[in-house]
PDB file of C-alpha atoms in Angstrom:
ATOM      1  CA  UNK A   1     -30.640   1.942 -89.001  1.00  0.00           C
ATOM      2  CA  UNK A   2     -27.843  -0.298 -89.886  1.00  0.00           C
ATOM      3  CA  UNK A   3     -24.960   1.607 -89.311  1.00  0.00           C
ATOM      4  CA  UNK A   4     -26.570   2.804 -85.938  1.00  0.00           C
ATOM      5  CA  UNK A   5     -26.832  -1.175 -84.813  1.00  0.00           C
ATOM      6  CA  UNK A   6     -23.342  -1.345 -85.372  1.00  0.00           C
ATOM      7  CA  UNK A   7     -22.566   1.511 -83.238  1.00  0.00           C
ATOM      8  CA  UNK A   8     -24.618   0.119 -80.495  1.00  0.00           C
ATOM      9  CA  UNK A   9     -22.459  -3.810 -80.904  1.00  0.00           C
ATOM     10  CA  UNK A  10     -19.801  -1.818 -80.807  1.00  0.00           C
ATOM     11  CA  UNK A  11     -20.310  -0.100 -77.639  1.00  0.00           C
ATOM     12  CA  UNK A  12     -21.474  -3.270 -76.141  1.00  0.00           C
ATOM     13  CA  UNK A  13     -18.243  -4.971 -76.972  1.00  0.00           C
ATOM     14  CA  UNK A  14     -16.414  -2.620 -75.774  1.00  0.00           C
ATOM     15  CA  UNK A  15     -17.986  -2.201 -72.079  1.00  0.00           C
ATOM     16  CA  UNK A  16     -17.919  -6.444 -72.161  1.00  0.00           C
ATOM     17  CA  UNK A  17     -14.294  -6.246 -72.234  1.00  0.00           C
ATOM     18  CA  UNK A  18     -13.429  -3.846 -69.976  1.00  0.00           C
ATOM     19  CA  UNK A  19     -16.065  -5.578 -67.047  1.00  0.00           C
ATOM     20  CA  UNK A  20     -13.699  -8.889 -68.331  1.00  0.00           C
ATOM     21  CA  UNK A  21     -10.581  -7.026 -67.732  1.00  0.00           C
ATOM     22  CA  UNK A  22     -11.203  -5.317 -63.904  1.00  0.00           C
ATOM     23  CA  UNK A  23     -12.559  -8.906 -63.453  1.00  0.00           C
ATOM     24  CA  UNK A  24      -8.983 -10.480 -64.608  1.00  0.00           C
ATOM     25  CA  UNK A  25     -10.430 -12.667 -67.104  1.00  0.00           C
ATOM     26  CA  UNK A  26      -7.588 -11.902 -69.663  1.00  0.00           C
ATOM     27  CA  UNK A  27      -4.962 -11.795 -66.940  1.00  0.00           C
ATOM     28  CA  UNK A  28      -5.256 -15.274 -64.870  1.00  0.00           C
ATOM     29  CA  UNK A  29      -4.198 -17.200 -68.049  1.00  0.00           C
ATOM     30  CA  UNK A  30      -1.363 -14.634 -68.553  1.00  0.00           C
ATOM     31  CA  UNK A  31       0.210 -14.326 -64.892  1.00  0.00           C
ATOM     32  CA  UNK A  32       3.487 -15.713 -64.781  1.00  0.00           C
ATOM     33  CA  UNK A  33       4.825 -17.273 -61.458  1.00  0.00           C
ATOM     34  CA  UNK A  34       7.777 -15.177 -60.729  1.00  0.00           C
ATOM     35  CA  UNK A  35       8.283 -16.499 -57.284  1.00  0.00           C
ATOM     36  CA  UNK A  36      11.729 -18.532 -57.283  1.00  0.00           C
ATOM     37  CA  UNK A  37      12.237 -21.691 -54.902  1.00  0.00           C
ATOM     38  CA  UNK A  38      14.867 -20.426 -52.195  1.00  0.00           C
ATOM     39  CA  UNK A  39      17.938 -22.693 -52.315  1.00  0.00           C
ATOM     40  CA  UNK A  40      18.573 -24.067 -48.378  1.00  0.00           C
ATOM     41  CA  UNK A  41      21.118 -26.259 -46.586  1.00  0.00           C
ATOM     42  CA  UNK A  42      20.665 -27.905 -43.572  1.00  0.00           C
ATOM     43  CA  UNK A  43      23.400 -26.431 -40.981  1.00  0.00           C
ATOM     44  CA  UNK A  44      24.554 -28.419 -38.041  1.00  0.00           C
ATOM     45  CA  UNK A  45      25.052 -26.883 -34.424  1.00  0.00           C
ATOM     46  CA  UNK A  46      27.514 -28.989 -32.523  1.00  0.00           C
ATOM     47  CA  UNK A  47      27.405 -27.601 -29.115  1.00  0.00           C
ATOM     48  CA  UNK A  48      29.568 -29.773 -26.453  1.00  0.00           C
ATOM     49  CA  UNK A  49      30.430 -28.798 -22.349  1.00  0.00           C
ATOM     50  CA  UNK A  50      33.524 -29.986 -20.589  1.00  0.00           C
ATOM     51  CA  UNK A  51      30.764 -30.422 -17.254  1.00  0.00           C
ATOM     52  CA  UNK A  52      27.545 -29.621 -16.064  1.00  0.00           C
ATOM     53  CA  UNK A  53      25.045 -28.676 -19.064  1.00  0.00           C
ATOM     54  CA  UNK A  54      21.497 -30.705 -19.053  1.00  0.00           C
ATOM     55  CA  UNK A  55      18.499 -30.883 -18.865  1.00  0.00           C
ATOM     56  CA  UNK A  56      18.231 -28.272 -16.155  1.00  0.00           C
ATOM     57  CA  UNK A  57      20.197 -25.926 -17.801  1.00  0.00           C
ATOM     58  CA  UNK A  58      18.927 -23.409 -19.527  1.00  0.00           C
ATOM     59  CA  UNK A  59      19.663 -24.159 -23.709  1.00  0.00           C
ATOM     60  CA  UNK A  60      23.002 -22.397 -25.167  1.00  0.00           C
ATOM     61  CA  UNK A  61      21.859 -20.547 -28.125  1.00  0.00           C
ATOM     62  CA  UNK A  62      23.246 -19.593 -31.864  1.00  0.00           C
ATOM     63  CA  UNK A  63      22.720 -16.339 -33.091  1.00  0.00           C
ATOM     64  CA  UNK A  64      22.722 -15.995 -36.501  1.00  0.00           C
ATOM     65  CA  UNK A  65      23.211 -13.171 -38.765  1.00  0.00           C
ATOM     66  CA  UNK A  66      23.468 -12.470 -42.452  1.00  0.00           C
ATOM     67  CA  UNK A  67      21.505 -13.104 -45.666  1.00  0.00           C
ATOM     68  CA  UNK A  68      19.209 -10.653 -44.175  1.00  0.00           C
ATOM     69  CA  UNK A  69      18.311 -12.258 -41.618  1.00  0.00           C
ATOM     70  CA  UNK A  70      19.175 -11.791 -37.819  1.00  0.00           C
ATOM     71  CA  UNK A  71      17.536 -14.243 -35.503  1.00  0.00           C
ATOM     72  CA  UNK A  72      18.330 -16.770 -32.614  1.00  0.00           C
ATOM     73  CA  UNK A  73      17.990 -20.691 -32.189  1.00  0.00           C
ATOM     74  CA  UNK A  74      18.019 -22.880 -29.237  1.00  0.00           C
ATOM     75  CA  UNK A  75      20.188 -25.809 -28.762  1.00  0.00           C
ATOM     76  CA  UNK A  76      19.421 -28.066 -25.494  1.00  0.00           C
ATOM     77  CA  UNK A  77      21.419 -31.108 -24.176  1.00  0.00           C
ATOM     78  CA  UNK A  78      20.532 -34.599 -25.082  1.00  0.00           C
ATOM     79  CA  UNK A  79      19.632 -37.019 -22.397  1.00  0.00           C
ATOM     80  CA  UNK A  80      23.133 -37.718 -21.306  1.00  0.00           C
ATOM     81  CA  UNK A  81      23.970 -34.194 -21.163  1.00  0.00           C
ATOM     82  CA  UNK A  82      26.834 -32.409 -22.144  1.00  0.00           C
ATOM     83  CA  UNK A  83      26.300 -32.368 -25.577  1.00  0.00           C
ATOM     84  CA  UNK A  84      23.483 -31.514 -27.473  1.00  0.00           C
ATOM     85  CA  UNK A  85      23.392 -31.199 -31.855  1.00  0.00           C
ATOM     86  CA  UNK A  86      20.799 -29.018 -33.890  1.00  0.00           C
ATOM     87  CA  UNK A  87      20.279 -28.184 -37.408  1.00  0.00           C
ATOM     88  CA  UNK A  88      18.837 -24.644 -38.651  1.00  0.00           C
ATOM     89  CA  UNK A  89      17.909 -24.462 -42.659  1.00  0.00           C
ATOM     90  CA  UNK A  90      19.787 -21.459 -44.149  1.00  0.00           C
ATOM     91  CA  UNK A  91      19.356 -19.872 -47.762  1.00  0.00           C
ATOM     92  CA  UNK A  92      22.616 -19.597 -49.681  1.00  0.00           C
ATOM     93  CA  UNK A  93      25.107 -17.046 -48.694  1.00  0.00           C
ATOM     94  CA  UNK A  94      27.832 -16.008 -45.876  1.00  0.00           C
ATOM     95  CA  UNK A  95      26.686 -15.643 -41.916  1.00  0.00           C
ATOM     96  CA  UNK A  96      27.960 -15.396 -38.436  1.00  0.00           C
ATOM     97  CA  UNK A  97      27.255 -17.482 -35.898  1.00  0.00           C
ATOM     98  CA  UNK A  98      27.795 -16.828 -31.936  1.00  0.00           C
ATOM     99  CA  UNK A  99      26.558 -18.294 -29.328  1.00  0.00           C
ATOM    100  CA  UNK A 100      25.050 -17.272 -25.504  1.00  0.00           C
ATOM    101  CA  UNK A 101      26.288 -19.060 -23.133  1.00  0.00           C
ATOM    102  CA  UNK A 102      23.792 -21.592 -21.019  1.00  0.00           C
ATOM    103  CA  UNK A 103      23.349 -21.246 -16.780  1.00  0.00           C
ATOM    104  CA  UNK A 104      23.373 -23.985 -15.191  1.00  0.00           C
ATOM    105  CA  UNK A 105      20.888 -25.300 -11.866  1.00  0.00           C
ATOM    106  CA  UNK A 106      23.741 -24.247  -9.730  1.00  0.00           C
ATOM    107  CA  UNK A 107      24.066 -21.074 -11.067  1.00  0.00           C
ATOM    108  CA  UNK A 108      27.369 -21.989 -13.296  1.00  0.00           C
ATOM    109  CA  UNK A 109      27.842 -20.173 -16.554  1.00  0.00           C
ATOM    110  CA  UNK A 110      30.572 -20.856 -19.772  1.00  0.00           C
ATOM    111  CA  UNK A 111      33.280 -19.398 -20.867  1.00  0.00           C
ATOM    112  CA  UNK A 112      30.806 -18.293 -23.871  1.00  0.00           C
ATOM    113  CA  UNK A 113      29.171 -16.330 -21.507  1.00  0.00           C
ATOM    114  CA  UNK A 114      28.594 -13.613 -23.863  1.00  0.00           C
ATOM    115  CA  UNK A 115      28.436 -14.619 -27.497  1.00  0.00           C
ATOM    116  CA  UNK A 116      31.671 -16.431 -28.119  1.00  0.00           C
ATOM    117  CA  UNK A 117      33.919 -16.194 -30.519  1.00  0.00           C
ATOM    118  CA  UNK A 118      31.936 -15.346 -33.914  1.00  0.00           C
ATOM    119  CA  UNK A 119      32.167 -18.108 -36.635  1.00  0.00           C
ATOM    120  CA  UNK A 120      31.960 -17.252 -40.366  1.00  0.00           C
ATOM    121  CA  UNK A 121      30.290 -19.900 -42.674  1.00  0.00           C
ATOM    122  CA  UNK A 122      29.373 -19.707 -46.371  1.00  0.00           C
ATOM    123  CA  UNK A 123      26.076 -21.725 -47.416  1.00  0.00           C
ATOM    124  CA  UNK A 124      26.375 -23.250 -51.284  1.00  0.00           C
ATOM    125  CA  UNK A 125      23.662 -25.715 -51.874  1.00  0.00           C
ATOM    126  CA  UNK A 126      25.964 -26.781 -54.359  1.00  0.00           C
ATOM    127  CA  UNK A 127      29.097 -27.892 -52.136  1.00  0.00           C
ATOM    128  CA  UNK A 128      29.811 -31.454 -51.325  1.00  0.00           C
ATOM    129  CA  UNK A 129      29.424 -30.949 -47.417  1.00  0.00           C
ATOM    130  CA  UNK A 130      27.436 -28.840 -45.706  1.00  0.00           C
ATOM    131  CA  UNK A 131      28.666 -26.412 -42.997  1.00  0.00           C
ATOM    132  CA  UNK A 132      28.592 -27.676 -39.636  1.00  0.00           C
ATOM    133  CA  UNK A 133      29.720 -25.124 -36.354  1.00  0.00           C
ATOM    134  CA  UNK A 134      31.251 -26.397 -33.442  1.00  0.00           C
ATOM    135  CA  UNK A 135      30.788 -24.538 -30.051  1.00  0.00           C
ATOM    136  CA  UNK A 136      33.107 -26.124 -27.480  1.00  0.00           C
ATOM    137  CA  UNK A 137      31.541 -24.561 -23.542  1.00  0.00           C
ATOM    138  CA  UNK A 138      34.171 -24.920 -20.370  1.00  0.00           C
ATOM    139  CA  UNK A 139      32.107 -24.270 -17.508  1.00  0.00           C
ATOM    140  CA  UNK A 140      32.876 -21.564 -14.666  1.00  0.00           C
ATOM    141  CA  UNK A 141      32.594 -22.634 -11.195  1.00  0.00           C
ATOM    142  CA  UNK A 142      28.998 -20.806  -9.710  1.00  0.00           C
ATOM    143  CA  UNK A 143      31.272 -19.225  -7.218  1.00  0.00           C
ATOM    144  CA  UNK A 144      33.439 -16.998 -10.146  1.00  0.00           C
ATOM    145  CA  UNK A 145      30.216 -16.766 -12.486  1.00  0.00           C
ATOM    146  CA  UNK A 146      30.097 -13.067 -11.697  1.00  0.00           C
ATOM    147  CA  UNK A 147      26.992 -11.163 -11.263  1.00  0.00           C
ATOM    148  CA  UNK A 148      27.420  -8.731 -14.661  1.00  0.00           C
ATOM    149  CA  UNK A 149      28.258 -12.346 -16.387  1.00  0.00           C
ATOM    150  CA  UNK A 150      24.447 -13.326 -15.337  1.00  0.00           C
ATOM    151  CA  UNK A 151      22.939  -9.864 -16.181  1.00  0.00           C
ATOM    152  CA  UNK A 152      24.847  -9.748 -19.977  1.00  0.00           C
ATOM    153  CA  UNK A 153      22.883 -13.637 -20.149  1.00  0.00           C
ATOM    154  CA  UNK A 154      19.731 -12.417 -19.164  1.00  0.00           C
ATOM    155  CA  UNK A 155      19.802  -9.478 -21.431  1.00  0.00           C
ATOM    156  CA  UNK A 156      21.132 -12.213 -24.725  1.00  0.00           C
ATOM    157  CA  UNK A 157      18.744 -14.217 -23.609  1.00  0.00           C
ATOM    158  CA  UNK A 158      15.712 -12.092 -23.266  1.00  0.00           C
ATOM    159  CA  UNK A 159      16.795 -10.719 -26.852  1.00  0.00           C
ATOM    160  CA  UNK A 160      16.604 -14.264 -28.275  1.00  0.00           C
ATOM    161  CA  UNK A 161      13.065 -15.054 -27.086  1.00  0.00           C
ATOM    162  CA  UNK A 162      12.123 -11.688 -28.862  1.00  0.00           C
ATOM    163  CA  UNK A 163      14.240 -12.347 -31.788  1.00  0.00           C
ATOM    164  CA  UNK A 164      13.838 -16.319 -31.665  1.00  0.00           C
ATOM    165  CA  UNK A 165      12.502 -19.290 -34.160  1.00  0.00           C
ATOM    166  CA  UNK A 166      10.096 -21.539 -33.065  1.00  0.00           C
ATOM    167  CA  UNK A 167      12.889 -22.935 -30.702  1.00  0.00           C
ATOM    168  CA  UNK A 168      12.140 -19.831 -28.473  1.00  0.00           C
ATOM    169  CA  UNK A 169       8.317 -19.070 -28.908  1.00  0.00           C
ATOM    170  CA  UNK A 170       5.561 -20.504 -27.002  1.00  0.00           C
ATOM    171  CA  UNK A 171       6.118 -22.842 -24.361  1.00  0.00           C
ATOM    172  CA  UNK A 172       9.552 -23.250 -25.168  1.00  0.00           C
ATOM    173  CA  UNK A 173      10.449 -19.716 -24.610  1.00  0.00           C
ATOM    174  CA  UNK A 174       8.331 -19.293 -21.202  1.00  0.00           C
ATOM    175  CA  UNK A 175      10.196 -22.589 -20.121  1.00  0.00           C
ATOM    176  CA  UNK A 176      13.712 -21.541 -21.067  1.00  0.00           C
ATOM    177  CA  UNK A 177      12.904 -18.101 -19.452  1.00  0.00           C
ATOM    178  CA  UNK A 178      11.307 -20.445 -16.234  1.00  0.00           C
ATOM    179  CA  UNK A 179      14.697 -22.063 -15.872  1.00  0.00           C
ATOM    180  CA  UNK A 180      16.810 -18.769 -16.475  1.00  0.00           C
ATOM    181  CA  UNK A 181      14.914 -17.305 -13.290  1.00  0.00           C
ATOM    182  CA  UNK A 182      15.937 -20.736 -11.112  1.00  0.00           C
ATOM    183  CA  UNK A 183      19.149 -20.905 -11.855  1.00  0.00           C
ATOM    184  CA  UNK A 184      20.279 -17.414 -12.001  1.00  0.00           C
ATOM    185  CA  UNK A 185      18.781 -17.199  -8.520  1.00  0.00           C
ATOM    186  CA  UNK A 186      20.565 -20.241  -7.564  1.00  0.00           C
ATOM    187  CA  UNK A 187      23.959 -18.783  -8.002  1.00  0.00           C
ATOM    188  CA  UNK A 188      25.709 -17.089  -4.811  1.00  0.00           C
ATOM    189  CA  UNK A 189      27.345 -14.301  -6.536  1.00  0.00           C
ATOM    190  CA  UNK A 190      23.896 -12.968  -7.795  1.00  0.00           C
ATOM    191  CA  UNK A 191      22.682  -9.651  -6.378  1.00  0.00           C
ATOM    192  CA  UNK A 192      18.640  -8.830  -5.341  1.00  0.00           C
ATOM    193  CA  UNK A 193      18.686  -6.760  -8.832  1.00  0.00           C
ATOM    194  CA  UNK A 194      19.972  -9.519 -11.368  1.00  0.00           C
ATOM    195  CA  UNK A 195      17.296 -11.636  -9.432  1.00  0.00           C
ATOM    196  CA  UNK A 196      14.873  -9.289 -10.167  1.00  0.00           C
ATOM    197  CA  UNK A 197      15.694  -9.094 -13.520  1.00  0.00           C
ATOM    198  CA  UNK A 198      15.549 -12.710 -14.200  1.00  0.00           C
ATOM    199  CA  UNK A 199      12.262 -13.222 -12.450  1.00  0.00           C
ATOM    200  CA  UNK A 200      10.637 -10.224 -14.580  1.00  0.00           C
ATOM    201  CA  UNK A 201      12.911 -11.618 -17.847  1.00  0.00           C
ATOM    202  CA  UNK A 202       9.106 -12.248 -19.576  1.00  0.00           C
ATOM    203  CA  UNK A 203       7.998  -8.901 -19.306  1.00  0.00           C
ATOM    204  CA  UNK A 204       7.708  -6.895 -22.314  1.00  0.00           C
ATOM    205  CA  UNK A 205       9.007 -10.149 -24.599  1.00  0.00           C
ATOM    206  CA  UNK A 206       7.074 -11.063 -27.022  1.00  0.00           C
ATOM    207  CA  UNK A 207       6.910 -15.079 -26.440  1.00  0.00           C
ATOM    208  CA  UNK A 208       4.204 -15.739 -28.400  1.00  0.00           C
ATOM    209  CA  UNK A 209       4.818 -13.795 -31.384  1.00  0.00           C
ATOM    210  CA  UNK A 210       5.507 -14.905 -35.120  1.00  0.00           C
ATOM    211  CA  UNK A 211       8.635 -16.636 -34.945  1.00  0.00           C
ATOM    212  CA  UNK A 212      11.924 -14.928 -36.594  1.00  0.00           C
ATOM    213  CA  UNK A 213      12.284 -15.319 -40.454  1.00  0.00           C
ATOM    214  CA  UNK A 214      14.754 -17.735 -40.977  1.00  0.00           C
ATOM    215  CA  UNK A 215      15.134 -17.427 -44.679  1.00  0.00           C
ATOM    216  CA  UNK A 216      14.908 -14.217 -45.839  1.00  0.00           C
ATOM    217  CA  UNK A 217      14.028 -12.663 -49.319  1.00  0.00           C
ATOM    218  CA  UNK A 218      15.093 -14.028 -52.524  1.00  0.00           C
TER     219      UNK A 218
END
């Protein structure tokens, strides 16, 4: 019968578009992109040693925190030594930066041998300059580098390989680690524990691991 027919086209129709719908046939033309292009600025680390920092040394590094993000970055010495110059890309928004202080092959440490003093910068992608953070080392002697200086180092530094961007993953981290162990060991001050501790610095770091996020959330 004709009304019956219509029933049926009806009922047809109706179980067509609902198979369209869990398929997302009516939604892929409607999504929106609501994902918004993060705003970053290139920062500059200026890190610079009265003596001794190269290419043996283990790298001094920047820990940066805010923005909601927490995470460490290595800066090494350029060939001449002494002096070395990185950049980290930062969202916009206020952050701390410290740094952990590099050992030396003879064992010699910084006077940043725990963080340093903490640095407050403001990233605007809209400024004229971009923010730049100086970290000026003096070196200690080997022979006053005390032994809880090294152990504070090797704790910062074991942190930052866990907590690290791609400056401290991979082979970069096991090498940096490789040269803590050396040096620490070279120093005369050092006890059999804080030896111990720098040789075993690898264990239960996760080197390989996802590097830290550097950006954060929108």
């Amino acid at each position: 019968k004709p009304h019956t027919a219509v029933i049926v086209i009806v009922v047809v129709a109706v179980i067509a578009v609902s198979i369209a719908a869990a398929s997302g046939a009516f939604t892929q033309q409607d999504k929106v992109d609501t994902s918004v292009d993060e705003k970053t600025v290139d920062v500059t680390l200026s890190v610079t040693a009265d003596h001794g920092w190269d290419e043996n040394s283990t790298p001094a590094i920047a820990h940066i925190e805010g923005n909601d993000v927490d995470f460490y970055h290595a800066v090494t010495p350029d060939a001449e030594g002494n002096k070395g110059t990185s950049t980290v890309a930062l969202a916009e928004g206020d952050y701390t930066v410290s740094f952990v202080s590099p050992v030396n092959s003879d064992g010699s440490a910084f006077d940043i041998y725990d963080t340093g003093a903490p640095v407050d910068i403001n990233v605007d992608a809209d400024a004229k300059t971009a923010p730049a953070v100086d970290c000026p080392m003096t070196q200690i002697p080997a022979d006053q580098v005390t032994d809880e200086m090294l152990q504070d180092i090797i704790d910062q530094t074991k942190n930052a390989v866990e907590n690290g961007d791609e400056t401290l993953k991979g082979d970069s981290g096991k090498a940096i680690l490789g040269k803590l162990d050396g040096n620490v060991s070279a120093n005369p001050n050092v006890s059999d524990e804080t030896k111990e501790d720098a040789s075993k610095a690898d264990e239960g770091v996760d080197i390989d691991g996802k590097p830290a996020d550097t950006i954060g959330k929108p």
